[in-house]
XYZ file of C-alpha atoms in Angstrom:
295
model
C -7.409 -36.263 9.257
C -9.557 -34.621 11.906
C -7.624 -31.350 11.900
C -9.419 -28.146 10.938
C -6.955 -25.592 9.592
C -8.025 -23.360 6.725
C -4.385 -22.602 5.851
C -3.857 -26.253 4.970
C -6.999 -26.336 2.824
C -5.177 -23.905 0.541
C -2.574 -26.589 -0.181
C -5.281 -28.253 -2.269
C -4.638 -25.671 -4.986
C -1.011 -26.781 -5.143
C -2.041 -30.435 -5.322
C -4.289 -29.732 -8.285
C -1.370 -28.490 -10.389
C 0.682 -31.740 -10.467
C -2.511 -33.699 -11.075
C -3.322 -31.534 -14.097
C 0.249 -31.951 -15.360
C 0.738 -35.667 -14.714
C -2.678 -37.269 -14.285
C -1.236 -39.160 -11.297
C -4.209 -40.399 -9.266
C -2.404 -39.806 -5.997
C -2.779 -36.065 -6.479
C -6.441 -36.417 -7.395
C -7.021 -38.423 -4.208
C -5.235 -35.788 -2.162
C -7.347 -33.025 -3.691
C -10.521 -35.001 -2.961
C -9.480 -35.639 0.634
C -8.844 -31.939 1.097
C -12.214 -31.074 -0.431
C -13.965 -33.543 1.840
C -12.615 -31.799 4.929
C -14.916 -28.895 4.088
C -18.002 -31.088 4.534
C -17.722 -31.078 8.326
C -15.474 -28.054 8.771
C -16.557 -26.081 11.878
C -18.296 -22.780 11.303
C -19.001 -19.565 13.117
C -22.547 -18.491 13.912
C -22.510 -16.560 10.626
C -21.825 -19.728 8.635
C -18.181 -18.930 7.867
C -15.441 -21.515 8.170
C -13.578 -20.699 11.332
C -9.870 -20.154 10.999
C -8.356 -23.134 12.825
C -9.093 -25.417 15.739
C -6.822 -23.219 17.842
C -8.771 -20.151 16.679
C -12.394 -21.278 17.060
C -15.255 -19.002 16.032
C -12.827 -16.609 14.338
C -12.981 -15.294 10.772
C -9.679 -13.936 9.436
C -9.298 -12.226 6.076
C -6.484 -14.701 5.356
C -8.949 -17.579 5.495
C -11.025 -16.351 2.567
C -7.999 -16.758 0.300
C -7.006 -20.065 1.853
C -10.440 -21.597 1.409
C -12.615 -19.999 -1.242
C -10.643 -20.324 -4.533
C -9.988 -24.006 -3.789
C -13.625 -24.560 -2.784
C -14.792 -22.842 -5.988
C -12.536 -24.896 -8.226
C -13.771 -28.119 -6.660
C -17.395 -27.077 -7.226
C -16.613 -26.151 -10.822
C -15.048 -29.546 -11.447
C -17.637 -31.669 -9.635
C -20.725 -29.742 -10.723
C -22.002 -29.512 -7.143
C -24.333 -26.603 -6.561
C -22.985 -25.156 -3.314
C -22.140 -21.751 -4.668
C -24.384 -19.945 -2.185
C -22.136 -21.184 0.593
C -19.094 -19.477 -0.935
C -20.772 -16.155 -1.646
C -22.576 -16.060 1.686
C -19.181 -16.410 3.346
C -17.783 -13.502 1.347
C -20.765 -11.327 2.193
C -20.593 -12.265 5.871
C -16.856 -11.553 5.949
C -17.599 -8.091 4.596
C -20.168 -7.492 7.334
C -17.859 -8.809 10.040
C -14.655 -7.052 9.018
C -15.397 -3.902 7.004
C -14.675 -0.590 8.734
C -16.732 2.048 7.002
C -14.914 4.971 8.628
C -11.512 3.796 7.397
C -12.662 2.276 4.116
C -10.598 -0.786 5.030
C -10.996 -4.296 6.393
C -9.855 -5.196 9.890
C -7.744 -8.355 10.140
C -10.139 -10.640 12.009
C -13.382 -11.043 13.927
C -14.068 -13.313 16.877
C -17.768 -14.058 16.653
C -17.733 -15.364 20.233
C -16.110 -12.144 21.561
C -13.878 -14.310 23.795
C -10.446 -13.508 22.370
C -8.520 -10.871 24.269
C -7.935 -8.904 21.067
C -11.629 -8.818 20.079
C -13.732 -5.713 20.526
C -16.486 -6.526 23.010
C -19.200 -5.145 20.716
C -18.056 -5.738 17.124
C -15.708 -8.672 17.721
C -13.170 -7.033 15.402
C -9.425 -6.963 15.912
C -8.002 -3.458 16.426
C -5.745 -2.883 13.391
C -5.549 -3.083 9.610
C -2.758 -5.433 8.511
C -1.728 -4.990 4.898
C -1.166 -8.647 4.003
C -4.575 -9.612 5.376
C -6.149 -7.067 3.038
C -4.048 -8.551 0.247
C -5.276 -12.084 0.942
C -8.880 -10.899 0.751
C -8.384 -8.975 -2.480
C -6.771 -11.974 -4.165
C -9.520 -14.250 -2.843
C -12.165 -12.153 -4.566
C -10.486 -11.874 -7.971
C -9.416 -15.545 -8.054
C -12.815 -16.836 -6.955
C -14.632 -14.638 -9.488
C -12.492 -16.040 -12.286
C -13.492 -19.602 -11.376
C -17.133 -18.997 -10.482
C -18.218 -16.612 -13.238
C -19.214 -19.417 -15.622
C -21.139 -21.347 -12.982
C -23.236 -18.943 -10.931
C -24.733 -15.488 -11.306
C -23.691 -14.746 -7.748
C -20.084 -14.368 -8.896
C -21.062 -10.842 -9.944
C -21.400 -9.934 -6.262
C -17.633 -9.959 -5.932
C -17.122 -7.220 -8.515
C -18.434 -4.285 -6.428
C -16.865 -5.758 -3.282
C -13.492 -5.918 -5.010
C -13.682 -2.417 -6.468
C -14.891 -0.975 -3.179
C -12.020 -2.612 -1.287
C -9.431 -1.429 -3.806
C -10.807 2.095 -3.849
C -10.494 2.071 -0.074
C -6.917 0.884 0.164
C -5.655 2.984 -2.764
C -6.379 6.091 -0.687
C -3.569 4.962 1.624
C -0.943 4.395 -1.060
C 2.342 5.977 0.010
C 3.215 8.734 -2.416
C 6.976 8.309 -2.152
C 7.114 4.516 -2.523
C 3.829 3.826 -4.381
C 3.451 0.871 -1.976
C 1.356 0.373 1.156
C 2.268 0.382 4.821
C 2.439 -2.673 7.071
C -0.263 -1.031 9.222
C -2.143 0.480 6.328
C -3.802 3.523 7.864
C -1.145 4.558 10.404
C 1.437 6.624 8.565
C 1.950 8.462 11.833
C 3.568 5.470 13.544
C 7.320 5.373 13.997
C 8.722 2.256 12.338
C 5.810 1.724 9.980
C 7.176 0.686 6.583
C 6.214 -0.001 2.984
C 5.713 -3.772 3.020
C 6.422 -6.000 0.027
C 4.060 -8.971 0.247
C 0.847 -7.062 0.820
C 1.749 -4.436 -1.762
C 2.360 -7.200 -4.314
C -1.015 -8.742 -3.486
C -2.755 -5.421 -4.094
C -0.811 -5.095 -7.345
C -1.836 -8.594 -8.455
C -5.505 -7.905 -7.725
C -5.474 -4.614 -9.603
C -3.804 -6.047 -12.699
C -5.744 -9.300 -12.768
C -9.056 -7.519 -12.228
C -8.266 -5.215 -15.148
C -7.123 -8.110 -17.348
C -10.343 -10.013 -16.642
C -12.431 -6.931 -17.425
C -14.021 -6.431 -14.026
C -11.927 -3.337 -13.255
C -11.140 -0.331 -15.459
C -7.780 -0.427 -17.223
C -6.544 2.440 -15.058
C -6.522 0.018 -12.124
C -4.194 -2.259 -14.038
C -1.848 0.645 -14.607
C -1.812 1.358 -10.878
C -1.018 -2.272 -10.200
C 1.883 -2.291 -12.629
C 3.311 0.857 -11.055
C 3.268 -0.827 -7.652
C 5.308 -3.755 -8.955
C 7.796 -1.384 -10.559
C 8.152 0.349 -7.199
C 8.734 -2.940 -5.356
C 11.413 -3.873 -7.876
C 13.126 -0.513 -7.573
C 12.935 -0.340 -3.787
C 13.303 -3.857 -2.449
C 14.759 -6.153 -5.142
C 18.460 -5.760 -4.462
C 21.304 -7.308 -6.446
C 24.057 -8.605 -4.184
C 27.160 -10.749 -4.651
C 25.193 -14.013 -4.631
C 22.277 -12.777 -6.727
C 19.052 -10.878 -6.203
C 17.272 -10.720 -2.843
C 13.817 -9.401 -1.983
C 13.505 -7.227 1.102
C 10.736 -5.535 3.072
C 8.686 -8.681 3.753
C 6.833 -9.212 7.024
C 7.804 -12.771 7.972
C 4.546 -13.655 9.694
C 1.765 -12.219 11.806
C -1.332 -13.505 13.534
C -3.640 -13.097 16.479
C -3.737 -14.812 19.851
C -1.265 -17.263 21.405
C -0.983 -19.632 18.454
C 0.943 -22.899 18.680
C 3.883 -21.146 20.369
C 1.766 -19.734 23.222
C 2.879 -16.206 22.480
C 1.611 -13.366 24.615
C 2.358 -10.460 22.278
C -0.032 -11.109 19.381
C -2.684 -8.703 20.609
C -3.629 -7.251 17.232
C -2.463 -3.742 18.013
C -0.545 -1.674 15.462
C 2.534 -1.933 17.680
C 2.351 -5.720 17.495
C 2.321 -5.811 13.669
C 5.308 -3.475 13.584
C 7.177 -5.700 16.036
C 7.079 -8.755 13.776
C 10.373 -9.405 12.006
C 11.040 -8.643 8.383
C 12.600 -11.530 6.464
C 14.509 -11.380 3.199
C 13.163 -13.688 0.457
C 10.303 -14.913 2.684
C 7.833 -16.959 0.635
C 4.889 -14.681 1.441
C 6.630 -11.903 -0.464
C 8.446 -13.869 -3.152
C 5.345 -15.842 -4.130
C 3.098 -12.776 -4.181
C 5.638 -10.953 -6.341
C 5.887 -13.910 -8.730
C 2.102 -13.905 -9.092
C 2.016 -10.159 -9.647
C 4.906 -10.224 -12.138
C 3.077 -12.923 -14.106
C 0.144 -10.530 -14.394
C 2.488 -7.720 -15.385
C 4.062 -9.852 -18.103
C 0.616 -10.611 -19.523
C 0.056 -6.906 -19.974
């Protein structure tokens, strides 16, 4: 209680599952408590939920996934008419983070321009991190699926999704069919085809095609990406299969550990450790494989 952390709002989606399966009121209460935190959640000047108390006035692509699908499901179940809030936040995130020259989204924007990593004019962070793009893509397709039967504004996500996918697909690595940790910087030594973000792009392509908001050719591209991840990074060893090529974590600013290196530069993202079987990659691959199986 009293903490504002959009990452933890996302846990509400996980709490909904055992409630649906068991009907246990404890889970329903937990979902409701999580939903209620959005009533007084701090916002940027644009009206977006800020990322966390330790990151005030900042909009990160990650946060759209952490907050919006859960928010949408709660509105769908309660019948509350707050849909404009969700779609205004998506539209504002696009304005804050889209880089027209690259055709990609930057990781974050500090609306106060106070963070050391923030551009003094745009407020944007300086690099394109693959997993952040993946979070945003999944946020759009998952939110559309929930909202489409409740508000006409859900249709706004369709061109945003296609535009974002068209942008990132231009950077697909020919040899691996995946995407780089720093998406647009194939020139950087040490840049690598990263598993979690590639799986998130794959999921969004296949789910968008399955739901009929993307052409079937996009679904084919998504399936090819998952095949490439399997062939490249799912390795059978003596104790079973292990998934490689996963960025363990990345963020901006000092964070709870008071780090001094998270400056948002491409070099920073490449310095973060890769971790075998990390949940960011394993979970994203499980989601994408579930879409592939439905094909």
